[in-house]
Amino acid sequence: MSFRVVRSSKFRHVYGTGLKRDQCFDNIRVSKSSWDSTFCAVNPKFLAIIVESAGGGAFIVMPLSKVGRINPDHPLVGGHKGPVLDIAWCPHNDNVIASGSEDCVVKVWQIPDSGISRTLTDPIVDLVYHQRRVGLVLWHPSAQNVLLTAGSDNLVLLWNVGIGEVIVKIDCHPDIVYSACWNWDGSSLLTTCKDKKIRIINPRTGDIEEEAISHEGSKATRAIFLRSGLVFTTGFSKMSERQYSLRAPDHLSDPIVMVELDTSNGVMFPLYDPDTNLVYLCGKGDSVIRYFEITAEPPFVHYISTFQTPDPQRGIGMMPKRGCDVNSCEISRFFRLNNSGLCQVITFTVPRKSELFQEDLYPDTPGEEPAITAEEWLGGKDAEPLLISLRDGYAPSHKKELKRGGSTSSMTRSSADSDGDSADAPVVQSGVSQKVVDDLMEEIRKLKAMIVKHENRIRSLETKVTGVTAPPLGSGASALPGTPAPAKPEESKVNSSPAQSSGEEMAPDEV
């Protein structure tokens, strides 16, 4: 007598659903760059997609509520001189996004709460150090204003965006860096390189703590840190078969699990949900999304299911858990880019009959508030991300500030200025006394009053001049029947010239 024991898991029946076309984003000119990037970044407020743009690089930013067909002339974020290769939203400020480009420059942008009303070309900060194209940008999970960038010059740089300076330079890679990932508290850095090695690096010193060959194939590999500290990688075998592996720190060269998937050529991007311990594998050019659950019991990486679509995908973005709908038991949401220009929204849901809040599906998740500052992190302090509860849902905040070198650049837009163009720029408060500000405002008020007074006087003079020079209607033989007779000569004395008012006689031809 034999029987099969089914593994017990609350995620065994997770299913994906593609939303209807009118609930997605259409008519987007997705970038045709051959760089291995997801081309898409999303947060609870905005969707950003790298697009084709003449005369430089650009990406499009849209509020999540603006679904449907996008106008071809939709405003862009376009300050780069070369194609944009990677974009990333700041985890501590939903209005701030960083972009790396082939022009070797990293730019940090501020997006107003209502979206952009015209093409944005002025970033908050320009980060200039790389000598070759920048293909990777990544924010620190818990430290404020810490940004990682990697370029084709084989350098990995850590920036303090608040002062716009490099704080750590890591030059231990002999070739191009394919991917980078922070661990849960941001105390270690995991990278993959073109030399087929994965490295665990001390991000403050740049020292290599451990390295090993990841996959034997020569194509691009990816690696991520799991919340438990394990390492999950994707890559290719010598025979160009796609693989994934699970490894433990201190034993990187000896994988716990190594599985071959298929023989496709597209690079696989592992997208990880630390709250549920699910990994989604999305390959460039694939028409499927595979998802797995990682547990502490063999075989450790458990295949759950596959979401199938008819069209191959060009790029993909994953919504943070803060932006998921807890009322419908939605645990993940993806924004999938097709070659046809459609950004398809896909939701992954756990089927539950109860409409109450499911605590087991939604543990506390990282919120917007940073745990430490850049200076504290650089000084050796580590901290896990600050967690928030989703029991009552999540409402994005409207007031965010970015501290920059002693002064504070306000990242807010007042509701009164939400329709104005001038509100697109951040308001800078640089320590000026309140008295000086009040004096300037009073001077501006007086100038406005003076302008109004002059405009009224100009209108009055124009009215008088028009009354003198306009020919009377109906004068001469061309008068129409029924029109009133022209004014008598003596009635025009009101508009007489200064010479008449002084008593001088006028010639008959002057009357």
Short mmCIF file of C-alpha atoms in Angstrom, two decimals:
data_model
loop_
_atom_site.label_atom_id
_atom_site.label_comp_id
_atom_site.label_asym_id
_atom_site.label_seq_id
_atom_site.Cartn_x
_atom_site.Cartn_y
_atom_site.Cartn_z
CA MET A 1 0.00 0.00 0.00
CA SER A 2 1.47 3.32 -1.10
CA PHE A 3 0.24 6.86 -0.92
CA ARG A 4 1.59 10.29 -1.76
CA VAL A 5 2.02 12.91 0.91
CA VAL A 6 1.35 16.43 -0.34
CA ARG A 7 3.58 19.12 1.06
CA SER A 8 1.70 21.48 3.33
CA SER A 9 2.06 25.12 2.28
CA LYS A 10 -0.26 28.10 2.20
CA PHE A 11 1.24 29.15 -1.15
CA ARG A 12 0.62 25.88 -3.03
CA HIS A 13 -2.44 27.32 -4.79
CA VAL A 14 -1.13 30.79 -5.61
CA TYR A 15 -2.36 31.79 -9.07
CA GLY A 16 -1.60 34.67 -11.39
CA THR A 17 -4.18 36.83 -13.19
CA GLY A 18 -3.54 39.29 -15.99
CA LEU A 19 -5.72 42.39 -15.80
CA LYS A 20 -7.79 43.54 -18.78
CA ARG A 21 -6.15 45.75 -21.36
CA ASP A 22 -8.01 48.89 -20.22
CA GLN A 23 -6.52 48.39 -16.74
CA CYS A 24 -2.97 48.21 -18.10
CA PHE A 25 -0.65 50.73 -19.78
CA ASP A 26 -0.51 50.71 -23.58
CA ASN A 27 1.33 52.44 -26.44
CA ILE A 28 4.74 52.62 -24.72
CA ARG A 29 7.91 52.77 -26.81
CA VAL A 30 9.98 50.39 -24.70
CA SER A 31 13.75 50.78 -25.01
CA LYS A 32 15.42 48.55 -27.60
CA SER A 33 18.73 48.52 -25.75
CA SER A 34 20.47 45.15 -25.59
CA TRP A 35 21.57 45.78 -21.99
CA ASP A 36 20.33 43.13 -19.56
CA SER A 37 18.01 45.27 -17.47
CA THR A 38 14.40 45.00 -16.38
CA PHE A 39 13.64 48.43 -17.99
CA CYS A 40 10.88 48.92 -15.42
CA ALA A 41 10.60 50.15 -11.82
CA VAL A 42 7.43 50.57 -9.78
CA ASN A 43 6.36 51.72 -6.31
CA PRO A 44 2.97 52.43 -4.67
CA LYS A 45 2.77 55.82 -6.42
CA PHE A 46 4.44 55.61 -9.83
CA LEU A 47 5.42 53.38 -12.72
CA ALA A 48 8.68 54.19 -14.53
CA ILE A 49 9.70 52.60 -17.84
CA ILE A 50 12.82 53.19 -19.93
CA VAL A 51 11.75 54.23 -23.44
CA GLU A 52 13.23 54.98 -26.82
CA SER A 53 14.09 58.65 -27.17
CA ALA A 54 15.79 60.69 -29.87
CA GLY A 55 18.67 62.93 -28.88
CA GLY A 56 19.60 61.13 -25.65
CA GLY A 57 18.16 58.80 -23.06
CA ALA A 58 14.83 59.09 -21.28
CA PHE A 59 12.27 57.22 -19.26
CA ILE A 60 8.58 57.78 -18.69
CA VAL A 61 6.95 58.19 -15.27
CA MET A 62 3.20 57.76 -14.80
CA PRO A 63 0.94 57.69 -11.75
CA LEU A 64 -0.51 54.22 -11.23
CA SER A 65 -4.01 55.60 -11.70
CA LYS A 66 -3.26 56.74 -15.28
CA VAL A 67 -4.05 53.47 -17.03
CA GLY A 68 -5.00 52.98 -20.66
CA ARG A 69 -3.38 54.25 -23.82
CA ILE A 70 -0.48 56.64 -23.23
CA ASN A 71 -0.18 59.66 -25.53
CA PRO A 72 2.89 59.55 -27.82
CA ASP A 73 3.83 63.06 -26.63
CA HIS A 74 3.62 62.18 -22.92
CA PRO A 75 6.26 64.14 -20.93
CA LEU A 76 9.51 62.30 -20.30
CA VAL A 77 12.33 62.43 -17.77
CA GLY A 78 15.07 63.15 -20.27
CA GLY A 79 18.25 64.76 -19.03
CA HIS A 80 20.73 62.06 -20.12
CA LYS A 81 22.88 62.40 -23.24
CA GLY A 82 22.94 58.64 -23.83
CA PRO A 83 20.42 55.79 -23.52
CA VAL A 84 19.22 55.07 -19.98
CA LEU A 85 20.24 51.57 -18.88
CA ASP A 86 18.79 51.17 -15.38
CA ILE A 87 16.39 52.95 -13.02
CA ALA A 88 15.51 52.39 -9.34
CA TRP A 89 13.02 54.04 -6.98
CA CYS A 90 14.26 55.09 -3.57
CA PRO A 91 12.76 52.77 -0.91
CA HIS A 92 12.53 55.67 1.57
CA ASN A 93 10.95 58.26 -0.73
CA ASP A 94 8.41 57.28 -3.36
CA ASN A 95 9.02 60.55 -5.22
CA VAL A 96 12.74 60.02 -5.82
CA ILE A 97 14.21 57.87 -8.59
CA ALA A 98 17.80 57.28 -9.74
CA SER A 99 18.88 56.53 -13.32
CA GLY A 100 22.13 55.32 -14.86
CA SER A 101 23.06 55.87 -18.49
CA GLU A 102 25.60 55.32 -21.23
CA ASP A 103 26.74 58.94 -20.75
CA CYS A 104 28.57 57.75 -17.56
CA VAL A 105 26.40 59.94 -15.32
CA VAL A 106 23.96 58.93 -12.59
CA LYS A 107 21.08 61.33 -11.99
CA VAL A 108 18.64 61.51 -9.09
CA TRP A 109 15.20 62.96 -9.88
CA GLN A 110 12.27 64.22 -7.87
CA ILE A 111 8.80 63.49 -9.25
CA PRO A 112 5.81 65.59 -8.06
CA ASP A 113 2.90 63.75 -6.46
CA SER A 114 0.65 64.43 -9.46
CA GLY A 115 3.23 63.28 -11.99
CA ILE A 116 5.16 65.40 -14.47
CA SER A 117 3.34 67.94 -16.64
CA ARG A 118 6.26 68.68 -18.98
CA THR A 119 9.54 67.04 -19.92
CA LEU A 120 11.83 67.00 -16.88
CA THR A 121 15.49 67.78 -17.58
CA ASP A 122 16.77 69.15 -14.25
CA PRO A 123 17.73 66.45 -11.69
CA ILE A 124 18.20 67.03 -7.98
CA VAL A 125 21.74 65.65 -8.06
CA ASP A 126 24.25 64.70 -10.77
CA LEU A 127 26.62 61.94 -9.65
CA VAL A 128 29.73 62.06 -11.84
CA TYR A 129 32.66 59.68 -11.34
CA HIS A 130 32.31 56.68 -13.64
CA GLN A 131 34.42 56.71 -16.79
CA ARG A 132 32.23 54.32 -18.76
CA ARG A 133 28.53 53.55 -19.02
CA VAL A 134 26.57 52.96 -15.82
CA GLY A 135 24.36 49.87 -16.06
CA LEU A 136 23.32 49.28 -12.45
CA VAL A 137 21.79 51.48 -9.75
CA LEU A 138 20.64 50.12 -6.37
CA TRP A 139 19.51 51.82 -3.15
CA HIS A 140 20.48 50.71 0.33
CA PRO A 141 17.57 48.94 2.10
CA SER A 142 17.81 50.74 5.46
CA ALA A 143 20.30 53.65 5.27
CA GLN A 144 19.04 56.98 3.98
CA ASN A 145 20.55 58.45 0.79
CA VAL A 146 23.02 55.59 0.18
CA LEU A 147 23.08 54.62 -3.51
CA LEU A 148 25.16 51.91 -5.21
CA THR A 149 26.19 52.26 -8.85
CA ALA A 150 28.21 49.93 -11.08
CA GLY A 151 29.59 50.62 -14.53
CA SER A 152 31.52 49.11 -17.39
CA ASP A 153 34.69 50.56 -15.87
CA ASN A 154 34.48 47.59 -13.41
CA LEU A 155 33.92 49.94 -10.47
CA VAL A 156 31.25 49.69 -7.80
CA LEU A 157 30.65 53.04 -6.10
CA LEU A 158 28.65 53.91 -3.00
CA TRP A 159 27.31 57.47 -2.93
CA ASN A 160 25.89 59.71 -0.28
CA VAL A 161 23.21 61.33 -2.41
CA GLY A 162 22.65 64.04 0.21
CA ILE A 163 26.08 65.55 -0.49
CA GLY A 164 26.58 64.09 -3.97
CA GLU A 165 29.93 62.47 -3.17
CA VAL A 166 31.45 59.01 -3.36
CA ILE A 167 31.86 57.50 0.11
CA VAL A 168 33.21 54.04 -0.87
CA LYS A 169 34.95 52.84 -4.04
CA ILE A 170 35.09 49.07 -4.66
CA ASP A 171 37.50 48.02 -7.42
CA CYS A 172 37.93 44.28 -6.78
CA HIS A 173 36.14 43.15 -9.96
CA PRO A 174 38.29 42.29 -13.00
CA ASP A 175 35.36 42.61 -15.42
CA ILE A 176 31.85 44.02 -15.84
CA VAL A 177 29.55 43.67 -12.82
CA TYR A 178 26.28 42.00 -13.85
CA SER A 179 24.26 42.38 -10.66
CA ALA A 180 24.46 43.46 -7.02
CA CYS A 181 22.27 42.84 -3.99
CA TRP A 182 22.28 43.95 -0.34
CA ASN A 183 21.53 41.54 2.45
CA TRP A 184 18.59 42.16 4.77
CA ASP A 185 20.27 44.78 7.00
CA GLY A 186 22.65 46.18 4.37
CA SER A 187 25.83 44.97 6.07
CA SER A 188 27.02 42.78 3.17
CA LEU A 189 27.03 43.09 -0.58
CA LEU A 190 26.64 40.27 -3.12
CA THR A 191 27.83 40.75 -6.71
CA THR A 192 28.10 38.70 -9.90
CA CYS A 193 30.72 39.41 -12.52
CA LYS A 194 31.56 38.50 -16.10
CA ASP A 195 34.43 36.34 -14.79
CA LYS A 196 31.70 33.83 -13.67
CA LYS A 197 32.31 34.48 -9.96
CA ILE A 198 29.97 35.57 -7.20
CA ARG A 199 31.48 37.62 -4.38
CA ILE A 200 30.37 38.58 -0.89
CA ILE A 201 31.96 41.96 -0.16
CA ASN A 202 32.28 44.16 2.90
CA PRO A 203 30.64 47.31 1.49
CA ARG A 204 32.42 49.73 3.83
CA THR A 205 35.96 48.56 3.05
CA GLY A 206 35.57 46.89 -0.33
CA ASP A 207 37.27 43.71 0.90
CA ILE A 208 36.18 40.38 -0.55
CA GLU A 209 34.92 38.10 2.23
CA GLU A 210 34.20 35.11 -0.02
CA GLU A 211 34.10 34.28 -3.72
CA ALA A 212 33.30 31.24 -5.84
CA ILE A 213 32.35 30.20 -9.36
CA SER A 214 28.60 30.56 -9.74
CA HIS A 215 27.69 28.97 -13.08
CA GLU A 216 29.96 27.53 -15.77
CA GLY A 217 28.26 29.31 -18.66
CA SER A 218 29.63 32.53 -20.09
CA LYS A 219 26.29 34.38 -20.23
CA ALA A 220 25.08 36.82 -17.61
CA THR A 221 24.33 35.57 -14.10
CA ARG A 222 22.23 37.05 -11.30
CA ALA A 223 22.38 36.55 -7.54
CA ILE A 224 20.24 37.76 -4.63
CA PHE A 225 20.43 37.56 -0.85
CA LEU A 226 17.48 35.88 0.82
CA ARG A 227 16.18 37.17 4.13
CA SER A 228 17.64 34.13 5.90
CA GLY A 229 21.12 34.95 4.59
CA LEU A 230 21.20 32.26 1.90
CA VAL A 231 22.20 33.10 -1.67
CA PHE A 232 20.00 32.35 -4.70
CA THR A 233 21.60 32.51 -8.17
CA THR A 234 20.55 32.11 -11.80
CA GLY A 235 22.84 31.45 -14.73
CA PHE A 236 23.86 29.05 -17.50
CA SER A 237 25.69 25.75 -17.71
CA LYS A 238 28.49 24.95 -20.18
CA MET A 239 25.83 23.64 -22.56
CA SER A 240 23.89 26.94 -22.31
CA GLU A 241 21.15 25.40 -20.19
CA ARG A 242 19.54 27.79 -17.73
CA GLN A 243 20.08 26.94 -14.08
CA TYR A 244 19.24 28.16 -10.61
CA SER A 245 21.07 27.35 -7.40
CA LEU A 246 20.78 27.86 -3.65
CA ARG A 247 23.96 28.38 -1.63
CA ALA A 248 24.99 29.14 1.91
CA PRO A 249 27.56 31.79 2.91
CA ASP A 250 30.93 30.29 3.81
CA HIS A 251 30.14 27.46 1.34
CA LEU A 252 29.50 29.33 -1.89
CA SER A 253 31.46 26.86 -3.96
CA ASP A 254 29.25 23.95 -2.83
CA PRO A 255 25.63 24.62 -3.84
CA ILE A 256 22.85 23.21 -1.69
CA VAL A 257 20.66 22.91 -4.79
CA MET A 258 21.55 23.17 -8.50
CA VAL A 259 18.67 22.64 -10.96
CA GLU A 260 18.55 22.93 -14.75
CA LEU A 261 15.39 24.52 -16.16
CA ASP A 262 15.51 24.73 -19.94
CA THR A 263 17.70 25.74 -22.89
CA SER A 264 16.42 29.24 -23.56
CA ASN A 265 18.88 32.08 -24.22
CA GLY A 266 17.20 34.82 -22.18
CA VAL A 267 18.78 36.01 -18.94
CA MET A 268 16.65 35.10 -15.90
CA PHE A 269 15.88 37.79 -13.33
CA PRO A 270 15.12 36.46 -9.82
CA LEU A 271 12.54 38.69 -8.10
CA TYR A 272 12.26 38.01 -4.38
CA ASP A 273 9.50 38.62 -1.83
CA PRO A 274 11.10 38.49 1.66
CA ASP A 275 7.72 38.41 3.42
CA THR A 276 6.56 35.14 1.85
CA ASN A 277 9.97 33.69 0.84
CA LEU A 278 8.80 33.32 -2.76
CA VAL A 279 11.16 33.72 -5.72
CA TYR A 280 9.78 34.58 -9.17
CA LEU A 281 11.96 33.74 -12.19
CA CYS A 282 11.33 36.01 -15.17
CA GLY A 283 13.45 35.49 -18.27
CA LYS A 284 13.94 38.12 -20.94
CA GLY A 285 12.14 36.88 -24.05
CA ASP A 286 10.12 34.31 -22.08
CA SER A 287 6.35 34.12 -22.07
CA VAL A 288 6.20 32.53 -18.61
CA ILE A 289 6.82 33.49 -14.98
CA ARG A 290 7.87 30.58 -12.74
CA TYR A 291 7.59 30.90 -8.99
CA PHE A 292 9.13 28.88 -6.18
CA GLU A 293 8.90 28.73 -2.41
CA ILE A 294 12.11 28.43 -0.40
CA THR A 295 11.90 26.54 2.87
CA ALA A 296 14.24 24.85 5.34
CA GLU A 297 13.19 21.33 4.33
CA PRO A 298 14.50 19.36 1.32
CA PRO A 299 14.55 20.00 -1.56
CA PHE A 300 14.59 23.57 -0.17
CA VAL A 301 13.46 25.20 -3.44
CA HIS A 302 9.90 24.02 -4.12
CA TYR A 303 8.35 24.65 -7.51
CA ILE A 304 4.82 26.01 -7.19
CA SER A 305 3.47 26.85 -10.63
CA THR A 306 3.96 28.81 -13.86
CA PHE A 307 2.05 31.82 -15.15
CA GLN A 308 1.72 31.58 -18.93
CA THR A 309 1.18 34.46 -21.36
CA PRO A 310 1.04 34.47 -25.17
CA ASP A 311 3.58 37.26 -25.69
CA PRO A 312 7.31 37.33 -24.86
CA GLN A 313 8.35 39.82 -22.22
CA ARG A 314 10.84 42.64 -22.73
CA GLY A 315 11.13 43.72 -19.12
CA ILE A 316 9.37 43.43 -15.77
CA GLY A 317 8.92 45.36 -12.53
CA MET A 318 7.78 44.14 -9.11
CA MET A 319 5.60 46.17 -6.77
CA PRO A 320 6.75 46.44 -3.13
CA LYS A 321 4.41 44.73 -0.69
CA ARG A 322 3.20 48.17 0.45
CA GLY A 323 1.41 48.57 -2.89
CA CYS A 324 -0.45 45.23 -2.89
CA ASP A 325 -4.18 44.90 -2.20
CA VAL A 326 -4.54 43.14 1.14
CA ASN A 327 -8.34 42.93 0.82
CA SER A 328 -8.11 40.50 -2.11
CA CYS A 329 -5.19 38.46 -0.65
CA GLU A 330 -2.85 39.76 -3.35
CA ILE A 331 0.74 38.87 -2.40
CA SER A 332 2.57 40.13 -5.52
CA ARG A 333 1.97 42.42 -8.47
CA PHE A 334 4.10 42.59 -11.59
CA PHE A 335 4.25 45.07 -14.46
CA ARG A 336 5.30 43.13 -17.54
CA LEU A 337 6.55 44.88 -20.69
CA ASN A 338 5.76 43.36 -24.09
CA ASN A 339 7.45 44.14 -27.41
CA SER A 340 4.13 45.46 -28.67
CA GLY A 341 4.26 48.40 -26.23
CA LEU A 342 1.84 46.99 -23.66
CA CYS A 343 2.66 47.05 -19.96
CA GLN A 344 0.55 44.21 -18.60
CA VAL A 345 -0.39 44.18 -14.92
CA ILE A 346 -0.30 40.69 -13.35
CA THR A 347 -1.50 39.96 -9.83
CA PHE A 348 -0.65 36.85 -7.80
CA THR A 349 -3.30 35.89 -5.26
CA VAL A 350 -3.71 33.32 -2.50
CA PRO A 351 -7.28 31.96 -2.65
CA ARG A 352 -9.01 32.59 0.67
CA LYS A 353 -12.72 32.66 1.44
CA SER A 354 -12.46 34.99 4.40
CA GLU A 355 -12.51 38.74 3.77
CA LEU A 356 -10.70 39.49 7.03
CA PHE A 357 -7.08 40.58 7.18
CA GLN A 358 -4.80 37.54 6.74
CA GLU A 359 -1.97 37.93 9.23
CA ASP A 360 -0.08 34.89 7.97
CA LEU A 361 0.05 36.31 4.43
CA TYR A 362 0.99 39.83 5.45
CA PRO A 363 3.63 39.99 8.16
CA ASP A 364 5.09 43.40 8.91
CA THR A 365 6.88 44.68 5.81
CA PRO A 366 9.53 47.39 5.23
CA GLY A 367 8.08 50.89 5.25
CA GLU A 368 9.22 54.25 3.92
CA GLU A 369 11.10 55.49 6.95
CA PRO A 370 14.89 54.88 6.88
CA ALA A 371 16.38 53.13 9.89
CA ILE A 372 19.71 55.01 9.94
CA THR A 373 21.44 57.88 8.16
CA ALA A 374 24.23 57.57 5.62
CA GLU A 375 26.75 58.88 8.16
CA GLU A 376 25.70 56.31 10.77
CA TRP A 377 25.96 53.47 8.26
CA LEU A 378 29.38 54.60 7.07
CA GLY A 379 30.48 54.77 10.72
CA GLY A 380 29.78 51.06 11.17
CA LYS A 381 26.18 50.96 12.36
CA ASP A 382 23.84 48.35 10.86
CA ALA A 383 20.07 48.27 11.18
CA GLU A 384 17.27 46.24 9.68
CA PRO A 385 14.57 48.11 7.74
CA LEU A 386 11.80 49.62 9.85
CA LEU A 387 8.65 47.52 9.46
CA ILE A 388 5.03 48.59 9.20
CA SER A 389 1.76 46.71 9.46
CA LEU A 390 -0.63 46.44 6.50
CA ARG A 391 -3.66 45.62 8.63
CA ASP A 392 -5.37 48.92 7.82
CA GLY A 393 -3.93 49.13 4.32
CA TYR A 394 -1.21 51.50 3.19
CA ALA A 395 -1.59 55.14 2.19
CA PRO A 396 1.44 56.75 0.48
CA SER A 397 2.68 59.85 2.26
CA HIS A 398 2.72 63.24 0.54
CA LYS A 399 5.49 64.98 2.47
CA LYS A 400 9.03 63.76 2.00
CA GLU A 401 12.30 65.55 2.53
CA LEU A 402 15.77 64.85 1.26
CA LYS A 403 18.53 66.09 3.54
CA ARG A 404 21.43 67.54 1.59
CA GLY A 405 24.59 68.65 3.32
CA GLY A 406 23.19 70.70 6.19
CA SER A 407 20.36 72.30 4.24
CA THR A 408 16.99 70.70 3.58
CA SER A 409 15.58 70.40 0.09
CA SER A 410 11.84 70.09 0.43
CA MET A 411 10.40 67.34 -1.74
CA THR A 412 6.79 68.42 -1.25
CA ARG A 413 4.25 70.12 -3.42
CA SER A 414 1.44 72.06 -1.82
CA SER A 415 -2.04 71.17 -2.95
CA ALA A 416 -2.61 74.76 -4.07
CA ASP A 417 0.29 74.52 -6.53
CA SER A 418 -0.51 71.05 -7.79
CA ASP A 419 -1.58 72.44 -11.18
CA GLY A 420 1.21 74.96 -11.57
CA ASP A 421 4.44 74.47 -13.50
CA SER A 422 6.60 76.22 -10.93
CA ALA A 423 5.73 73.58 -8.36
CA ASP A 424 7.78 70.98 -10.23
CA ALA A 425 10.97 72.36 -8.70
CA PRO A 426 11.85 71.64 -5.07
CA VAL A 427 11.73 74.51 -2.63
CA VAL A 428 15.08 75.08 -0.97
CA GLN A 429 15.28 76.37 2.58
CA SER A 430 18.91 77.36 3.19
CA GLY A 431 18.86 78.81 6.68
CA VAL A 432 17.59 82.34 5.75
CA SER A 433 16.04 84.26 8.64
CA GLN A 434 12.28 84.67 8.73
CA LYS A 435 12.58 88.50 8.75
CA VAL A 436 14.41 88.51 5.41
CA VAL A 437 11.76 86.24 3.92
CA ASP A 438 8.96 88.50 5.21
CA ASP A 439 10.65 91.60 3.77
CA LEU A 440 11.02 89.94 0.38
CA MET A 441 7.38 88.86 0.37
CA GLU A 442 6.27 92.41 1.25
CA GLU A 443 8.41 93.81 -1.59
CA ILE A 444 6.87 91.33 -4.02
CA ARG A 445 3.38 92.34 -2.87
CA LYS A 446 4.14 96.03 -3.50
CA LEU A 447 5.51 95.29 -6.95
CA LYS A 448 2.39 93.33 -7.87
CA ALA A 449 0.16 96.22 -6.68
CA MET A 450 2.22 98.69 -8.75
CA ILE A 451 1.91 96.51 -11.84
CA VAL A 452 -1.87 96.35 -11.44
CA LYS A 453 -2.03 100.14 -11.06
CA HIS A 454 0.02 100.69 -14.22
CA GLU A 455 -2.12 98.22 -16.17
CA ASN A 456 -5.28 100.10 -15.20
CA ARG A 457 -3.75 103.41 -16.27
CA ILE A 458 -2.66 101.96 -19.61
CA ARG A 459 -6.15 100.64 -20.28
CA SER A 460 -7.64 104.06 -19.47
CA LEU A 461 -5.29 105.85 -21.88
CA GLU A 462 -5.96 103.29 -24.61
CA THR A 463 -9.68 103.90 -24.22
CA LYS A 464 -9.22 107.68 -24.65
CA VAL A 465 -6.98 107.29 -27.69
CA THR A 466 -9.45 104.91 -29.31
CA GLY A 467 -12.27 107.42 -28.79
CA VAL A 468 -10.38 110.14 -30.74
CA THR A 469 -9.01 108.15 -33.65
CA ALA A 470 -11.94 105.85 -34.40
CA PRO A 471 -13.99 107.16 -37.41
CA PRO A 472 -17.65 107.76 -36.61
CA LEU A 473 -19.95 105.08 -37.89
CA GLY A 474 -22.18 106.24 -40.78
CA SER A 475 -20.02 109.23 -41.90
CA GLY A 476 -20.15 110.08 -45.61
CA ALA A 477 -22.31 108.50 -48.31
CA SER A 478 -21.74 104.97 -47.07
CA ALA A 479 -24.01 105.34 -44.04
CA LEU A 480 -26.59 102.59 -43.80
CA PRO A 481 -30.27 103.42 -43.52
CA GLY A 482 -31.49 103.44 -39.99
CA THR A 483 -28.13 104.17 -38.42
CA PRO A 484 -27.94 106.98 -35.88
CA ALA A 485 -26.64 110.35 -37.04
CA PRO A 486 -23.01 111.23 -36.22
CA ALA A 487 -22.29 113.33 -33.18
CA LYS A 488 -22.44 117.09 -33.57
CA PRO A 489 -19.16 119.05 -33.59
CA GLU A 490 -19.85 120.67 -30.26
CA GLU A 491 -20.33 117.24 -28.60
CA SER A 492 -16.73 116.29 -29.38
CA LYS A 493 -15.32 119.02 -27.19
CA VAL A 494 -15.01 116.50 -24.39
CA ASN A 495 -12.26 114.77 -26.34
CA SER A 496 -10.69 117.99 -27.61
CA SER A 497 -6.94 118.35 -27.81
CA PRO A 498 -4.91 120.49 -25.42
CA ALA A 499 -4.76 123.23 -28.03
CA GLN A 500 -8.58 123.50 -28.11
CA SER A 501 -8.84 123.62 -24.33
CA SER A 502 -6.43 126.55 -24.22
CA GLY A 503 -8.70 128.71 -26.40
CA GLU A 504 -6.75 128.52 -29.69
CA GLU A 505 -8.86 128.50 -32.86
CA MET A 506 -8.55 125.54 -35.21
CA ALA A 507 -8.63 125.66 -38.96
CA PRO A 508 -11.78 124.35 -40.68
CA ASP A 509 -9.92 121.37 -42.08
CA GLU A 510 -8.81 120.38 -38.59
CA VAL A 511 -12.36 120.09 -37.25
#
